[in-house]
Short mmCIF file of C-alpha atoms in Angstrom, two decimals:
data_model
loop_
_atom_site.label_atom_id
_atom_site.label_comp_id
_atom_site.label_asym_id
_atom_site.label_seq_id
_atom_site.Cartn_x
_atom_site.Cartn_y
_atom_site.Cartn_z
CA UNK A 1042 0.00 0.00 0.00
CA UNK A 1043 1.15 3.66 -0.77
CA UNK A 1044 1.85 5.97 2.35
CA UNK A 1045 -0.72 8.68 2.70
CA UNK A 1046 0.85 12.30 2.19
CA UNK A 1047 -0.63 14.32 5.35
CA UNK A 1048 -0.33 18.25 5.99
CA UNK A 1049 -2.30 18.22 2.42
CA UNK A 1050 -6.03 19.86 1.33
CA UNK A 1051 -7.71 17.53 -0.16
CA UNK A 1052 -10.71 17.50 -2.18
CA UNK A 1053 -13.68 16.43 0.29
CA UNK A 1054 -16.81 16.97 -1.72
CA UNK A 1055 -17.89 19.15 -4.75
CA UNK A 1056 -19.68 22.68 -3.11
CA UNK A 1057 -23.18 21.44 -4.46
CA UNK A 1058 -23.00 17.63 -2.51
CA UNK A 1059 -22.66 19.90 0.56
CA UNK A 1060 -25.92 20.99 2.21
CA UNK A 1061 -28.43 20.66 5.25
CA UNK A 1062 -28.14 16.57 4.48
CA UNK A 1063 -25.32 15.45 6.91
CA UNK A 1064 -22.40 13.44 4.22
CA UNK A 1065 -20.03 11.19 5.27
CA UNK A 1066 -16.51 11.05 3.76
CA UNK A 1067 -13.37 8.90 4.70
CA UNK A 1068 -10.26 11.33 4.21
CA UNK A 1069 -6.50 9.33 4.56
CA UNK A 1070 -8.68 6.89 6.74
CA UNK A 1071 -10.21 9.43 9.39
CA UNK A 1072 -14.02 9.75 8.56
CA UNK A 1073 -15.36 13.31 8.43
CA UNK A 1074 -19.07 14.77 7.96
CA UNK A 1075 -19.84 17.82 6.52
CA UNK A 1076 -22.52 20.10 6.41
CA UNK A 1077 -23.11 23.54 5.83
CA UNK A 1078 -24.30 25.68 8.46
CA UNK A 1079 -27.68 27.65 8.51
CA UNK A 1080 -26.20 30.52 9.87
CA UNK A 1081 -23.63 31.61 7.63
CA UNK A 1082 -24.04 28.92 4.95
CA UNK A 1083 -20.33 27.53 5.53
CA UNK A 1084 -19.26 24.07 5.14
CA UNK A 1085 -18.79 22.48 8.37
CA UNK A 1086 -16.13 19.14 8.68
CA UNK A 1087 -16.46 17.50 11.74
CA UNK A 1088 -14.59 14.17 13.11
CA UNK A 1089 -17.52 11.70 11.93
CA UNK A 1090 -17.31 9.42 15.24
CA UNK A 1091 -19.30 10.08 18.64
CA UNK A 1092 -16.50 10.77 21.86
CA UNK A 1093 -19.10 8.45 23.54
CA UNK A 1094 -19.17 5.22 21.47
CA UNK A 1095 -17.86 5.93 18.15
CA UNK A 1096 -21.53 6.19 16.89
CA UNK A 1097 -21.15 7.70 12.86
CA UNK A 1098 -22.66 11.30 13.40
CA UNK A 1099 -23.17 11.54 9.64
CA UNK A 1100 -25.86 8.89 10.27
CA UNK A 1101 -27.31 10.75 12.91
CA UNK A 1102 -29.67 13.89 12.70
CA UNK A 1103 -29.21 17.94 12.57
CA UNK A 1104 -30.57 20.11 14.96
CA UNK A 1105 -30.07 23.96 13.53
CA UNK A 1106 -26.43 23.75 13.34
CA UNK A 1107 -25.89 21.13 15.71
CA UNK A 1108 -25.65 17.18 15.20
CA UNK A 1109 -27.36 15.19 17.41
CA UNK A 1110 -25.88 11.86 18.12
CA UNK A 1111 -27.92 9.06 16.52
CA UNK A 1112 -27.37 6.52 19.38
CA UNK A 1113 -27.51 8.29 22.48
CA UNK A 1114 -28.19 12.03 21.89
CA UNK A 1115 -24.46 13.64 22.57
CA UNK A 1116 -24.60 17.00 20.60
CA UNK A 1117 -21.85 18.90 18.96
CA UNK A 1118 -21.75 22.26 17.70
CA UNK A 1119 -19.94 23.59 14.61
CA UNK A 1120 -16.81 23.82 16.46
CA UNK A 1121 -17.27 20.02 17.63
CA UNK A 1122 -17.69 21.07 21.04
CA UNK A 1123 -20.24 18.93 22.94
CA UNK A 1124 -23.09 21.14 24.46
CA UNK A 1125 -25.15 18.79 25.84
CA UNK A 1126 -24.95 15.64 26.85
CA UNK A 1127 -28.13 12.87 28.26
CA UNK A 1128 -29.08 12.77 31.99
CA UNK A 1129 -26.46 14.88 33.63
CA UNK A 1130 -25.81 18.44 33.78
CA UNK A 1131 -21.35 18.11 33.66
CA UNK A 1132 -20.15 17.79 30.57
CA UNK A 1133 -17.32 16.15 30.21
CA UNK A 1134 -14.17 18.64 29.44
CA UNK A 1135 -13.10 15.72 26.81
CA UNK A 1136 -16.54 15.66 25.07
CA UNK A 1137 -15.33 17.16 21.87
CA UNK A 1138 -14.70 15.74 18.32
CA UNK A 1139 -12.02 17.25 15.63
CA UNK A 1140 -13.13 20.02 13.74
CA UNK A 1141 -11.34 20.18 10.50
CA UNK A 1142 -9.98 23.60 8.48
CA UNK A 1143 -12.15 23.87 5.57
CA UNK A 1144 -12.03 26.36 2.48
CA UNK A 1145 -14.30 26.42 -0.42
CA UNK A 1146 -12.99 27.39 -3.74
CA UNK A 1147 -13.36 26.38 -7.67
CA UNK A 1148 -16.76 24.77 -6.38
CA UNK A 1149 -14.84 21.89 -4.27
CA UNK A 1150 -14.90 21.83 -0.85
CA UNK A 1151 -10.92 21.24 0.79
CA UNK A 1152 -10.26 19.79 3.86
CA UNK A 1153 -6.90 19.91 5.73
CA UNK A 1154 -5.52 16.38 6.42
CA UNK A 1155 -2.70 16.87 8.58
CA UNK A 1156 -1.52 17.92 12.09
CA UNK A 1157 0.76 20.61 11.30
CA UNK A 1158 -1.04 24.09 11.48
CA UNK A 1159 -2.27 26.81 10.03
CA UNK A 1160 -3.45 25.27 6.99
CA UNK A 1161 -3.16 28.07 4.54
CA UNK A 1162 -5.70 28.41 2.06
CA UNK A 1163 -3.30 30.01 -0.23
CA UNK A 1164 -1.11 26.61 -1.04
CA UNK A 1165 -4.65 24.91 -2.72
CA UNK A 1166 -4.23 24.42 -6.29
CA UNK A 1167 -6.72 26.22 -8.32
CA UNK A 1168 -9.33 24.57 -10.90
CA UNK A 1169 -10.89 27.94 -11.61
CA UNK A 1170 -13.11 26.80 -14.85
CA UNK A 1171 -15.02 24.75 -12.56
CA UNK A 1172 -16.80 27.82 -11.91
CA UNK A 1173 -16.87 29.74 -14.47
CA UNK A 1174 -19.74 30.98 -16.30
CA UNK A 1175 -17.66 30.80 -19.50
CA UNK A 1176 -17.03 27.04 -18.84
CA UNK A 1177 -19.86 24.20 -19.24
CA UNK A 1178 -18.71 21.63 -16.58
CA UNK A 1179 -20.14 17.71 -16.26
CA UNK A 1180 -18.99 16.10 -13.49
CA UNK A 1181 -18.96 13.13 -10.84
CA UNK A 1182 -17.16 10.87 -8.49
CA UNK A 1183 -16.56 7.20 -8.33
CA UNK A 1184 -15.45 5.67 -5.07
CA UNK A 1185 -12.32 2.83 -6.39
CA UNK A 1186 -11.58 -0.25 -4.60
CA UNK A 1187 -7.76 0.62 -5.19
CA UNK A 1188 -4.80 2.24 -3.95
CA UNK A 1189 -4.91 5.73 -4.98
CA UNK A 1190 -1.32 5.83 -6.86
CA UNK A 1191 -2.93 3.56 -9.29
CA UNK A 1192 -5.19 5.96 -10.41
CA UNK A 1193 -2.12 8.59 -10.63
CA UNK A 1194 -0.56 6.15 -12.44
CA UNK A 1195 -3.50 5.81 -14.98
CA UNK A 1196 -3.96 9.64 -15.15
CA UNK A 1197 -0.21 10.34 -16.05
CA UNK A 1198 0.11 7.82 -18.70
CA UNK A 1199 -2.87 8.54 -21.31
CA UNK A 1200 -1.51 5.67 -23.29
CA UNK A 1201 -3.90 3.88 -22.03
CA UNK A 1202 -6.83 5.21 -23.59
CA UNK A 1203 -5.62 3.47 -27.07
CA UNK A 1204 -6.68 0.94 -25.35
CA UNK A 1205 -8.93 1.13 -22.28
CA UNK A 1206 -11.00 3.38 -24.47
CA UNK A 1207 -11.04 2.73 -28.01
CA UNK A 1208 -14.12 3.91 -29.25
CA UNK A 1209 -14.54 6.75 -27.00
CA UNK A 1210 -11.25 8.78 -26.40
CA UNK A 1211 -8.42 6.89 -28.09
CA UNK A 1212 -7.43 6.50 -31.33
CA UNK A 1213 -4.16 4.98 -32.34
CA UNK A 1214 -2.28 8.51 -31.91
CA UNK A 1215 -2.63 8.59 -28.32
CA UNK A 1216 -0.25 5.29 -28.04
CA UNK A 1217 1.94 6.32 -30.86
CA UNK A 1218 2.80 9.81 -30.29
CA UNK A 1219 5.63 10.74 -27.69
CA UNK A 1220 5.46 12.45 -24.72
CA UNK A 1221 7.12 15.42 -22.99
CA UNK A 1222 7.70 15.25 -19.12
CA UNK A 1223 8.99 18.08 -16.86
CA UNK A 1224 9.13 17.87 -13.53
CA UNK A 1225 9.19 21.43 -11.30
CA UNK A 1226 10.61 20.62 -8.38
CA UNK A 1227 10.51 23.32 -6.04
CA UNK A 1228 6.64 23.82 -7.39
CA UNK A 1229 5.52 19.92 -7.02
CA UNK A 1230 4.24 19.84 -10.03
CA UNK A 1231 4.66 17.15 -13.07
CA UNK A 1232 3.61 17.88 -16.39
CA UNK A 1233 2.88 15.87 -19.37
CA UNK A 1234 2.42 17.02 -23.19
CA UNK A 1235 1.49 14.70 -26.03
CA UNK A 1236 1.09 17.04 -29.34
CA UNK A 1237 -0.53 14.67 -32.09
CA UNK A 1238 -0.66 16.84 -35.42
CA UNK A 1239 -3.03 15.03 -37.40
CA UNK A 1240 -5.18 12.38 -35.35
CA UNK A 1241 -8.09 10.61 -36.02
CA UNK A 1242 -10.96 12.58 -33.88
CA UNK A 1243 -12.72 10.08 -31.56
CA UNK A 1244 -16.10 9.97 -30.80
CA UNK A 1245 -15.92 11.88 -27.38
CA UNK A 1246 -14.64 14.50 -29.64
CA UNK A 1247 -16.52 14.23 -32.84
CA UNK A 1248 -20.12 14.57 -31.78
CA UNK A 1249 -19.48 17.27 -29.06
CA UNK A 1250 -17.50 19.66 -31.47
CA UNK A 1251 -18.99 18.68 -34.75
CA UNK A 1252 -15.36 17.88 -36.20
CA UNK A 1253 -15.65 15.11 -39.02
CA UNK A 1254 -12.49 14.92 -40.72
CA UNK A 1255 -8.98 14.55 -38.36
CA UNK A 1256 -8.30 16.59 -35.76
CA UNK A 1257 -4.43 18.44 -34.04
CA UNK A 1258 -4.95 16.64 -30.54
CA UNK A 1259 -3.00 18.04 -27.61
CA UNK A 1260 -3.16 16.93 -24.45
CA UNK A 1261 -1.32 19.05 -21.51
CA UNK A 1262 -1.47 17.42 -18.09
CA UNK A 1263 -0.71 19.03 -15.01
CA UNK A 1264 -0.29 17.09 -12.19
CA UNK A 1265 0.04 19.49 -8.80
CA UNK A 1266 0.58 16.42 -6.09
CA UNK A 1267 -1.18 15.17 -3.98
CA UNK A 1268 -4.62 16.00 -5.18
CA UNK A 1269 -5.56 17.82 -8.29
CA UNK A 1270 -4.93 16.80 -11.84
CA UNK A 1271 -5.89 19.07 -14.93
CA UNK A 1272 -5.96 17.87 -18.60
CA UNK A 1273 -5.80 20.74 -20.56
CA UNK A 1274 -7.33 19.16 -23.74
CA UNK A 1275 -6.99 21.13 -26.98
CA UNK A 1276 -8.81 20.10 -30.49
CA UNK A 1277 -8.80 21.89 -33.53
CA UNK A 1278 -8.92 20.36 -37.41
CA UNK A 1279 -5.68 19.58 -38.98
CA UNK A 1280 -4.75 22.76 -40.67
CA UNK A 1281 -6.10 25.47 -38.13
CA UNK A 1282 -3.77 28.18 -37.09
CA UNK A 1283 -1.99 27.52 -34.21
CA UNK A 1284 -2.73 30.03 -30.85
CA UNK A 1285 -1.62 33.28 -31.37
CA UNK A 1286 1.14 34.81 -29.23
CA UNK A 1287 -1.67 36.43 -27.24
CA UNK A 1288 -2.89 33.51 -25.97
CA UNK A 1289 -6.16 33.73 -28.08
CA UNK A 1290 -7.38 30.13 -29.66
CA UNK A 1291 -10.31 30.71 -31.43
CA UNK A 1292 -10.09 28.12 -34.08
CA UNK A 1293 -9.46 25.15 -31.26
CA UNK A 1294 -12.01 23.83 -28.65
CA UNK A 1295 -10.64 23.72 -25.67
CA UNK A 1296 -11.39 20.93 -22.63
CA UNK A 1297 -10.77 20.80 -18.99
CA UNK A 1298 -10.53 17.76 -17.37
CA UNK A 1299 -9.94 18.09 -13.89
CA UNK A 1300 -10.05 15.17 -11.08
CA UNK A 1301 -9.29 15.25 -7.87
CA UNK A 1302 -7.52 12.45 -6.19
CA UNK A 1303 -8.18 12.05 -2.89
CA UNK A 1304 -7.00 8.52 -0.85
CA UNK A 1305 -10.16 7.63 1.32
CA UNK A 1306 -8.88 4.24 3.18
CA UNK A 1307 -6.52 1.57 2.71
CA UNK A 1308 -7.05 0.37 -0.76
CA UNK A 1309 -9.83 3.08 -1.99
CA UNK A 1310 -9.49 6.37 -3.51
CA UNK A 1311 -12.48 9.19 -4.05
CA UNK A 1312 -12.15 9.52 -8.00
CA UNK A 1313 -14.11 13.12 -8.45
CA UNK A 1314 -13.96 13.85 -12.14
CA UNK A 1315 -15.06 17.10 -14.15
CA UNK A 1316 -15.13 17.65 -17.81
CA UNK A 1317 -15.17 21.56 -18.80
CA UNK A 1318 -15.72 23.11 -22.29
CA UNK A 1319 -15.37 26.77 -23.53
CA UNK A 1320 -17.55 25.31 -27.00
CA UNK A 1321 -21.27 24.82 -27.26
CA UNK A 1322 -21.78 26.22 -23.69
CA UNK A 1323 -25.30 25.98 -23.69
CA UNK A 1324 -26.08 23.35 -25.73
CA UNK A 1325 -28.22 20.93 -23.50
CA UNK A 1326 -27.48 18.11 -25.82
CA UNK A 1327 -23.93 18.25 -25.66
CA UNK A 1328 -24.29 18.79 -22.05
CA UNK A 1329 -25.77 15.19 -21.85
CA UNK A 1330 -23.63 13.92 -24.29
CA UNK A 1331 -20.63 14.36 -22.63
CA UNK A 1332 -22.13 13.78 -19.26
CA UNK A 1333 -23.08 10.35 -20.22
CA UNK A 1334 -20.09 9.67 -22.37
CA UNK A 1335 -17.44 10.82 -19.94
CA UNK A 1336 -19.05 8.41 -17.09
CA UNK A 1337 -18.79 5.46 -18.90
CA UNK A 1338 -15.41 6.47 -20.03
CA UNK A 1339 -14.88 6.63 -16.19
CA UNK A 1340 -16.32 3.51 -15.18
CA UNK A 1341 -13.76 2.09 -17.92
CA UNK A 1342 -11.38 3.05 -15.29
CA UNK A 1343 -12.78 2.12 -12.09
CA UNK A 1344 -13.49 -1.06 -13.57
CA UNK A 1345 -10.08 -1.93 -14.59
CA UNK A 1346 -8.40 -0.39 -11.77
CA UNK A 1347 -10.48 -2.89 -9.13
CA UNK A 1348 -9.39 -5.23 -11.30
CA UNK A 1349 -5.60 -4.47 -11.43
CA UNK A 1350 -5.67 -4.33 -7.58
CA UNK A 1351 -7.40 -7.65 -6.86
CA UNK A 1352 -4.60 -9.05 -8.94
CA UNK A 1353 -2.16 -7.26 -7.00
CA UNK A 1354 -3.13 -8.05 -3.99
CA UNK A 1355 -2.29 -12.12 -4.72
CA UNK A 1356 1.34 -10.75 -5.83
CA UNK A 1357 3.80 -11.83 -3.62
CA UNK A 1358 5.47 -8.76 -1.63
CA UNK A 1359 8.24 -7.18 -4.05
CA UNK A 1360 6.70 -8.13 -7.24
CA UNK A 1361 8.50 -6.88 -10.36
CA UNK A 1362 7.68 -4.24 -12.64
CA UNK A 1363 8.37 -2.87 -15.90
CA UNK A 1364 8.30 0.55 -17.00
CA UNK A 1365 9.59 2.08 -20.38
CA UNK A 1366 8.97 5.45 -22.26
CA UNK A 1367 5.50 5.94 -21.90
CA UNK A 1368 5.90 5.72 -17.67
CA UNK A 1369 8.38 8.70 -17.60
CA UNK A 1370 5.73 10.71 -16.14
CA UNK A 1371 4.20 7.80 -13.84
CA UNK A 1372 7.24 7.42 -12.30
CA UNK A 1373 7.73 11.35 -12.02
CA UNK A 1374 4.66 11.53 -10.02
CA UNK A 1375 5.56 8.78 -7.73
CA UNK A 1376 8.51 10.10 -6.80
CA UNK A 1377 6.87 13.76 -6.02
CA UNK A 1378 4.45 11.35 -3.86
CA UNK A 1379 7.24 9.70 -2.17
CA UNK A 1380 9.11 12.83 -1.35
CA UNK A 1381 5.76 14.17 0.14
CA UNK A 1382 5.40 11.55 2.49
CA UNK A 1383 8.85 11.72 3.69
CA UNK A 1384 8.49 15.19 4.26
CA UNK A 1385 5.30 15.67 5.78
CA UNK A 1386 5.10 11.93 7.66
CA UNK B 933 4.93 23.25 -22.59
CA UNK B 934 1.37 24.61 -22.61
CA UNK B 935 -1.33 25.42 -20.24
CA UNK B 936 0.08 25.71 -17.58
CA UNK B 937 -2.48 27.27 -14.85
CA UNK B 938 -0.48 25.66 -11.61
CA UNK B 939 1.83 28.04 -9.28
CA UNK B 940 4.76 29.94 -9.96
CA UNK B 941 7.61 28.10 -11.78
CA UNK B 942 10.51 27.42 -9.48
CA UNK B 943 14.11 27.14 -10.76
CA UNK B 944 14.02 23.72 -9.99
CA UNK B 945 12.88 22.19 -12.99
CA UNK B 946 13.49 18.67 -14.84
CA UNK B 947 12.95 18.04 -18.31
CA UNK B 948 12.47 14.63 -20.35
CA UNK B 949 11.70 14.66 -24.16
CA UNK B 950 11.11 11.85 -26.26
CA UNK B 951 10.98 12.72 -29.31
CA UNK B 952 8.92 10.87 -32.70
CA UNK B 953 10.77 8.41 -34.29
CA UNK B 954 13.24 7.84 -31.72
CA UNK B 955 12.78 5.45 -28.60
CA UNK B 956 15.83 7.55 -26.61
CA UNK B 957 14.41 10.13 -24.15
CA UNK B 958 16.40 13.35 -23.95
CA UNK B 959 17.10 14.45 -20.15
CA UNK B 960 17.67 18.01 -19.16
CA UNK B 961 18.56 18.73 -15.40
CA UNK B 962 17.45 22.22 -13.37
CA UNK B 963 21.69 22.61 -13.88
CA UNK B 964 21.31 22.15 -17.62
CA UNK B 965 23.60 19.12 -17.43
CA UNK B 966 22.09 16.75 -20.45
CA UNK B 967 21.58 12.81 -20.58
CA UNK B 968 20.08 10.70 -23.12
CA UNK B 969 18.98 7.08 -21.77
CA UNK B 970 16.61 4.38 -22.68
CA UNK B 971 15.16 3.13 -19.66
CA UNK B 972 12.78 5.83 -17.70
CA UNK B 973 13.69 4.70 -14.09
CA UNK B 974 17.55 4.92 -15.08
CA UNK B 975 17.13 8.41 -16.50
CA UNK B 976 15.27 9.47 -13.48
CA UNK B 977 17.89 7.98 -11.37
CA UNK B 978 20.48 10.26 -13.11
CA UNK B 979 18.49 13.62 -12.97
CA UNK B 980 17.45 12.71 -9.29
CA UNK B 981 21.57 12.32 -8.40
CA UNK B 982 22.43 16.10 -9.64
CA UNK B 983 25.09 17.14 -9.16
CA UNK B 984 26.92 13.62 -9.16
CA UNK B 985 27.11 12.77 -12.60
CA UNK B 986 26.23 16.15 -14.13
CA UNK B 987 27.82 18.39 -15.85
CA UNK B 988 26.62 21.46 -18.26
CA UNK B 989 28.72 19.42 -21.22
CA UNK B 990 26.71 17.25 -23.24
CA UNK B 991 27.12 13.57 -22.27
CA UNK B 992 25.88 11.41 -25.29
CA UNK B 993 25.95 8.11 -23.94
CA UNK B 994 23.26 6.12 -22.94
CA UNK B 995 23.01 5.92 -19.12
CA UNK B 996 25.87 3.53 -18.15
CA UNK B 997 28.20 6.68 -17.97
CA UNK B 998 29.18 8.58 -15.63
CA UNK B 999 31.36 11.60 -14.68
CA UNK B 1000 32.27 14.87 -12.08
#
């Protein structure tokens, strides 16, 4: 199993999953439940276990802004300070669960995961087309029976979608073309390019831009470790003019795909995935479309990573790998991982 | 590289290109020491050692080599 890095934000919920409702999440193994409070409509992240016998509170009911035990009535407020307890007027100085830092931003909701403190709100990666107007964004998240580097591991190496997802995202270039890895260092951050010139346009592609002949294909990851991964995705027919110095693209469509990567438990990782476009904003259809298309693009995943770690887990300890061109970025992000946990244990 | 929407670039940065038609990868250290290898984990192993091994003159052999 892969260390957890701690001392991180990670993604605990998209802003919308957040409301009166009381949710349960498992964060690097400590469970957490969130709400958002009546009074000034902030996200509340409380330790999700009862002082008294480690009753879930995210099963339990809301009183205003207060949870109410499930089991035998303890009550916390939003700081996770017990206020009442049954039968007895003392309240125990220890009655209190964790109360976690929380800051909303890009529509996700961060928690802090760590002991050291203050957990500075500045260090969170952004993912600011997740909220903006000028940005149509699907999105969802699939809970995967699997260590979470595999899925960093399937993220940096897009090689796989030749095959994983024929018929939906890869084409033959994706395998064929090289790659580009840099590594910043100081920053944490690994980045990936693959630049195919003249591509056949898969169907993810095809039907939500309206391209029929073949396509310039670049995909630009940017992997900012532990938790957020961007695709910058960039289409345009062969032929188009390139972006100009400016920065404008108006001949290209342009796709965000962002997930967040967040380790839950032992062998299961939160896969929250969001595909943004800056084409056919309001185009219901496409909406759908891609919705629908992305999920099962998605499920591709999840379904092959349960696999691959039910078949690692009969390995013996040690087992071999290989790794060759493709992995150069795989391995980068590993490495950034292992760092992490050796400096923040 | 494009897109780039993360933090501020640090002067720390490692750079591996493999380029079409060619199944060497090109290695370019924060130092600008260069290294051209064929295995991934080897080439990481020499950018990850800087500064043993590096030096700003091109080396153009293919990871078994070693200098400084």
């Amino acid at each position: 199993m892969t260390a957890f890095v701690r001392n991180q934000w990670y993604v605990a919920a998209y802003s919308a999953e957040v409301g009166r409702e009381l949710l349960g999440r498992t964060i690097l193994g400590e469970p957490i439940v969130l709400f958002r409070a009546e009074a000034d409509g902030a996200v509340v992240a409380l330790s999700d276990r009862c002082v008294h016998r480690r009753f879930p509170l995210s099963e339990s009911r809301r009183d205003g802004d207060r949870i109410v035990c499930g089991y035998h009535g303890f009550t916390y407020d939003t700081t996770g300070a017990c206020v009442y307890v049954p039968g007895q007027q003392r309240i125990p100085r220890t009655a209190r669960v964790g109360a976690y830092s929380v800051y909303e931003q890009d529509s996700l909701v961060w928690v802090w995961i760590g002991d050291a403190e203050p957990a500075d709100p500045k260090t969170i990666p952004r993912a600011p087309h997740l909220a903006d107007p000028a940005w149509t964004t699907v999105r969802g998240m699939e809970p995967i029976d699997a260590d979470y580097l595999l899925l960093v591991d399937n993220l940096m190496d897009l090689s796989h979608e030749t095959y994983l997802h024929g018929g939906y995202i890869g084409t033959p270039e994706v395998a064929e073309t090289p790659i580009s890895t840099e590594v910043d260092e100081g920053a944490g951050i690994v980045r990936v390019s693959r630049h195919m010139d003249d591509a056949e346009c898969p169907p993810f592609y095809a039907r939500s831009t309206g391209i029929t002949g073949r396509i310039s294909r670049w995909q630009d990851i940017e992997y900012q470790a532990p938790c957020l991964y961007l695709l910058h995705s960039r289409v345009a027919p062969v032929g188009a003019p390139p972006p100009g110095p400016d920065g404008s693209d108006s001949h290209a469509f342009h796709t965000e795909i962002t997930y967040a990567i967040t380790p839950s438990a032992e062998g299961r990782v939160y896969d929250f995935w969001a595909v943004s476009r800056d084409f056919a904003v309001d185009d219901e259809e496409v909406t759908t479309f891609l919705r629908d298309f992305n999920h099962k693009v998605v499920m591709q995943d999840v379904d092959a990573l349960n696999l691959l770690q039910r078949a690692l887990a009969t390995e013996p300890e040690g087992y071999q790998e290989l790794s060759i061109n493709i992995d150069t970025g795989g391995l980068a992000a590993r490495r950034i991982l292992a760092d992490l946990t050796v400096a923040k244990p | 590289m494009s897109g780039s929407s993360g933090g501020p670039a640090s002067a720390e940065v490692y750079r591996i290109d493999w380029k079409p038609g060619d199944d060497t990868l090109y290695g370019v250290c924060h130092c600008g020491a260069e290294h051209r290898d064929t295995d991934p984990v080897r080439m990481w192993e020499w950018m990850l050692a800087h500064p043993r091994g590096h030096s700003t003159d091109r080396e153009n052999d293919t990871g078994e080599h070693e200098h400084g």
